[in-house]
XYZ file of C-alpha atoms in Angstrom:
335
model
C 18.489 22.020 -15.915
C 16.788 23.922 -18.765
C 16.052 20.624 -20.543
C 14.400 19.003 -17.492
C 10.615 18.849 -17.928
C 7.806 18.486 -15.376
C 7.405 14.783 -16.065
C 11.037 14.174 -15.070
C 10.515 16.198 -11.911
C 7.466 14.106 -11.057
C 9.431 10.895 -11.705
C 12.195 12.055 -9.357
C 9.719 12.916 -6.576
C 7.907 9.591 -6.881
C 11.126 7.556 -6.953
C 12.427 9.494 -3.951
C 9.234 8.771 -2.012
C 8.856 5.110 -2.960
C 12.521 4.144 -3.531
C 11.263 1.791 -6.216
C 11.482 2.718 -9.903
C 9.319 -0.208 -11.050
C 6.385 0.863 -8.870
C 6.711 4.392 -10.266
C 6.589 3.059 -13.825
C 3.439 1.108 -12.976
C 1.840 4.107 -11.275
C 2.524 6.357 -14.273
C 1.663 3.602 -16.761
C 4.949 3.931 -18.659
C 7.760 1.542 -19.484
C 10.511 1.162 -16.832
C 13.010 2.306 -19.470
C 11.316 5.714 -19.568
C 11.822 6.104 -15.800
C 15.485 5.173 -16.274
C 15.895 7.778 -19.027
C 14.372 10.491 -16.842
C 16.708 9.682 -13.964
C 19.690 9.517 -16.321
C 18.864 12.990 -17.654
C 18.768 14.367 -14.116
C 22.013 12.622 -13.178
C 23.710 14.102 -16.208
C 22.365 17.589 -15.512
C 23.382 17.544 -11.846
C 26.529 15.450 -12.049
C 25.294 13.219 -9.228
C 24.012 9.589 -9.128
C 20.969 10.735 -7.042
C 20.068 7.149 -6.052
C 22.414 4.341 -5.048
C 21.177 0.766 -5.393
C 21.346 -1.190 -2.150
C 20.284 -4.729 -1.254
C 16.942 -3.449 0.074
C 16.326 -0.924 -2.742
C 17.383 2.607 -3.653
C 19.075 4.989 -1.240
C 18.993 8.739 -2.041
C 22.260 10.682 -2.080
C 22.700 13.963 -0.130
C 22.073 15.846 -3.393
C 18.760 14.033 -3.852
C 17.810 14.887 -0.253
C 18.440 18.573 -0.954
C 16.642 18.519 -4.290
C 13.484 16.750 -3.129
C 11.817 19.645 -1.184
C 12.230 22.009 -4.178
C 10.842 19.540 -6.716
C 7.992 18.641 -4.381
C 7.154 22.350 -4.065
C 7.111 22.694 -7.861
C 4.525 19.910 -8.106
C 2.445 21.426 -5.305
C 2.433 24.798 -7.096
C 1.430 23.037 -10.291
C -1.484 21.446 -8.454
C -2.604 24.844 -7.153
C -2.441 26.303 -10.659
C -4.518 23.432 -12.010
C -7.126 23.919 -9.283
C -7.364 27.660 -9.940
C -7.739 27.124 -13.677
C -10.394 24.430 -13.341
C -8.046 21.496 -14.053
C -8.245 19.890 -10.633
C -8.269 16.434 -12.202
C -4.623 16.792 -13.222
C -3.358 17.785 -9.769
C -0.732 15.399 -8.373
C -2.044 12.886 -5.869
C -1.112 13.462 -2.235
C 1.516 10.919 -1.227
C 2.092 9.943 2.407
C 5.334 8.572 3.828
C 5.179 6.596 7.075
C 8.184 5.441 9.084
C 7.607 2.190 10.975
C 9.695 -0.430 12.825
C 10.054 -3.767 10.999
C 7.584 -5.512 13.301
C 4.812 -3.099 12.242
C 5.632 -2.716 8.544
C 3.903 -5.943 7.485
C 0.468 -5.432 5.963
C 0.409 -1.794 7.087
C 0.092 -0.421 3.553
C -2.566 -2.979 2.613
C -4.674 -2.242 5.693
C -4.495 1.525 5.240
C -5.394 1.353 1.550
C -8.382 -0.846 2.367
C -9.527 1.723 4.916
C -9.022 4.471 2.310
C -11.343 2.618 -0.062
C -13.965 2.430 2.698
C -13.601 6.192 3.170
C -13.812 6.683 -0.611
C -10.373 8.291 -0.541
C -7.386 7.854 -2.848
C -4.247 6.889 -0.934
C -0.693 6.825 -2.237
C 1.585 5.457 0.473
C 5.181 4.485 1.211
C 6.197 2.619 4.375
C 9.879 3.068 5.233
C 12.118 1.734 8.032
C 12.119 3.694 11.281
C 15.394 5.538 11.872
C 16.946 8.046 14.255
C 16.435 10.825 11.691
C 12.651 10.319 11.723
C 11.706 13.424 13.780
C 13.848 15.696 11.644
C 12.418 14.168 8.471
C 8.925 14.935 9.770
C 9.858 18.551 10.436
C 11.433 18.944 6.981
C 8.439 17.405 5.203
C 10.320 14.296 4.102
C 7.856 12.116 6.058
C 4.276 12.501 7.269
C 3.894 10.070 10.170
C 6.189 7.975 12.323
C 5.460 4.971 14.526
C 7.836 5.146 17.463
C 8.541 3.609 20.844
C 8.862 6.985 22.557
C 7.147 10.356 22.337
C 8.893 13.228 20.597
C 10.085 16.227 22.592
C 10.138 18.545 19.578
C 7.723 21.449 19.913
C 6.347 21.280 16.368
C 5.596 17.559 16.547
C 2.566 15.931 18.125
C 2.855 12.505 19.797
C -0.223 10.328 20.302
C 0.028 7.337 22.625
C -1.453 4.177 21.082
C -0.816 1.235 23.405
C 1.631 -0.710 25.553
C 2.799 -3.995 24.068
C 1.179 -7.096 25.555
C 2.374 -9.805 23.176
C 5.696 -11.444 22.435
C 6.401 -14.362 20.106
C 9.367 -16.726 20.398
C 10.743 -17.531 16.938
C 13.192 -20.275 15.919
C 13.582 -22.970 13.288
C 11.101 -25.855 13.295
C 13.450 -28.467 14.772
C 15.025 -26.215 17.413
C 15.483 -27.929 20.816
C 13.729 -25.015 22.542
C 10.347 -26.393 21.427
C 10.873 -29.373 23.743
C 10.631 -27.080 26.765
C 7.384 -26.738 28.771
C 5.402 -23.684 27.605
C 5.756 -21.858 30.943
C 9.447 -22.657 31.411
C 11.252 -21.477 28.298
C 12.879 -18.171 29.257
C 15.919 -19.487 31.122
C 16.547 -22.073 28.400
C 16.435 -19.418 25.665
C 19.497 -17.746 27.205
C 21.502 -20.877 26.357
C 21.223 -20.106 22.650
C 22.405 -17.211 20.463
C 19.837 -14.409 20.374
C 19.000 -12.426 17.250
C 17.823 -8.911 18.121
C 15.033 -7.625 15.886
C 15.931 -3.947 15.990
C 13.373 -1.515 17.400
C 15.001 1.950 17.602
C 14.389 3.739 20.915
C 13.397 0.457 22.588
C 16.103 -2.208 22.288
C 18.845 -0.396 20.363
C 20.925 0.045 23.531
C 20.083 -3.131 25.433
C 17.439 -5.721 24.706
C 15.147 -6.806 27.582
C 16.528 -10.346 27.288
C 20.089 -9.040 27.723
C 19.052 -7.302 30.933
C 17.211 -10.391 32.149
C 20.295 -12.551 31.512
C 22.507 -10.138 33.443
C 20.100 -10.273 36.385
C 20.506 -14.053 36.341
C 24.305 -13.664 36.429
C 24.610 -14.907 32.855
C 25.905 -13.444 29.612
C 23.598 -13.491 26.609
C 25.322 -14.366 23.351
C 24.080 -12.005 20.642
C 23.842 -13.551 17.186
C 23.396 -10.160 15.521
C 20.724 -7.609 14.730
C 18.059 -7.742 12.029
C 16.609 -4.541 10.617
C 13.998 -6.177 8.354
C 11.868 -9.272 8.912
C 13.076 -11.056 5.789
C 16.540 -11.248 7.389
C 15.084 -12.991 10.429
C 13.956 -16.173 8.677
C 17.187 -16.456 6.668
C 19.301 -16.232 9.814
C 17.243 -18.569 11.973
C 17.125 -21.337 9.374
C 20.909 -21.755 9.397
C 21.622 -21.462 13.125
C 20.513 -22.214 16.666
C 19.553 -18.564 17.129
C 16.235 -17.478 18.614
C 14.500 -14.128 18.324
C 11.443 -12.345 19.720
C 8.701 -10.612 17.714
C 6.278 -8.229 19.430
C 3.438 -7.860 16.916
C 0.862 -10.334 15.639
C 1.083 -9.018 12.067
C 4.825 -9.724 12.024
C 4.258 -13.218 13.425
C 1.687 -13.913 10.724
C 4.179 -12.693 8.115
C 6.950 -15.001 9.340
C 4.484 -17.886 9.461
C 4.604 -17.999 5.668
C 8.339 -18.821 5.625
C 8.895 -22.603 5.556
C 10.977 -24.039 8.356
C 10.194 -21.357 10.954
C 8.024 -21.885 14.046
C 6.826 -19.408 16.658
C 4.907 -19.489 19.912
C 3.462 -16.681 21.938
C 5.306 -16.306 25.232
C 3.240 -17.210 28.284
C 1.969 -14.347 30.397
C 4.032 -15.285 33.501
C 7.274 -15.337 31.519
C 6.304 -12.156 29.650
C 5.933 -10.400 33.017
C 9.196 -11.930 34.272
C 11.096 -10.737 31.198
C 9.810 -7.177 31.629
C 10.259 -6.987 35.385
C 13.063 -4.409 35.100
C 12.641 -3.400 31.460
C 8.994 -2.457 30.836
C 7.283 -3.613 27.624
C 7.366 -1.143 24.742
C 5.011 1.796 24.394
C 3.798 2.694 20.911
C 3.248 6.245 19.654
C 2.301 7.827 16.355
C 4.081 11.132 15.701
C 3.217 13.795 13.154
C 3.427 17.532 12.557
C 1.093 19.716 14.606
C -0.019 21.801 11.643
C -3.712 21.413 10.902
C -4.569 19.179 7.973
C -1.085 17.644 7.688
C -2.680 14.185 7.785
C -6.417 13.362 7.580
C -7.902 12.127 10.837
C -9.212 8.907 9.272
C -5.650 7.976 8.292
C -4.321 8.751 11.765
C -7.059 6.751 13.518
C -6.652 3.824 11.082
C -2.937 3.702 11.828
C -3.610 3.686 15.578
C -6.191 0.906 15.215
C -3.729 -1.206 13.214
C -1.004 -0.895 15.851
C -3.368 -1.465 18.778
C -4.731 -4.681 17.269
C -1.198 -5.894 16.479
C 0.436 -5.439 19.886
C -2.383 -5.950 22.422
C -4.501 -8.933 23.361
C -8.207 -8.800 22.562
C -10.600 -8.566 25.516
C -11.569 -11.856 27.181
C -8.878 -13.784 25.293
C -7.551 -16.931 26.905
C -4.223 -16.589 28.673
C -2.622 -19.805 27.470
C 0.285 -17.884 26.004
C 2.926 -20.304 24.823
C 0.330 -22.811 23.671
C -0.410 -20.492 20.749
C 1.876 -21.754 18.023
C 2.490 -20.771 14.409
C 4.175 -23.833 12.816
C 5.751 -23.938 9.401
C 3.434 -25.308 6.755
C 6.064 -27.980 6.111
C 6.153 -29.162 9.708
C 2.596 -29.278 11.025
C 3.536 -31.858 13.610
C 5.257 -29.154 15.661
C 1.829 -27.915 16.713
C 1.357 -30.952 18.885
């Protein structure tokens, strides 16, 4: 380790936080090959790959998980030294890591950075998939905020209720037979087709509301699988008769850009019928209780984003399933 310099340590921390070496190269204004050389030097020194390439990006190894808090502390101490010696301009930028379910990951970073600009704040941000280890990652400093479907019971974590979900979008391919159904009479027909669960940990990881509804009707829902990211949803639906549900407007707007996919908002009567025994999801933001862990403007901006995504605006019409997001290649489906 004697040959590892501070720049390499900073590269490791930034790659660990973003899980994207190209974005780190852009942020540091260096060639991607320089990032690769830094990581190679660390791998050689530690005898560990540190990051394993997966389909969705990098995944840190257990050694990287152990190393990260120490390297992060080194950079924090460096920032304090710079401040005390009048070199505050060279202090490392504060980087925030937010865990979010796939339905709330879309546009989250863009919205928060826009709000940061309005607040005249610099914001470095990574949005990562919500997982069961989220609370522990918050406690260990590996994450700063977590969007969850249930409050945390851990003493050192603070849970803020945001909203109860009021929207649900039915999603299937453009030419799916389900679109021939009347808007207020789709739920029972949906059970006839394979159902793709869009995973929301702590809400539908054990049983999805549609599974419970089908059982109450004396029927067995055929599960097509589970999708952990929204990009998987469109790929799966295009090649099958499967249907899925999406509970956030931002996610629906994201899927709207994929050709061949159509979605409609579920009517209010069927929404209430679906959640008769399984209530709609509650949304919470969870963070550490320590003062100053996250600026209040960032916390409130995150809450506003979620609230606008999962609730209906005041005085909106209640047409429900008449709201349709057709594929740009099949505009006739809107009729």
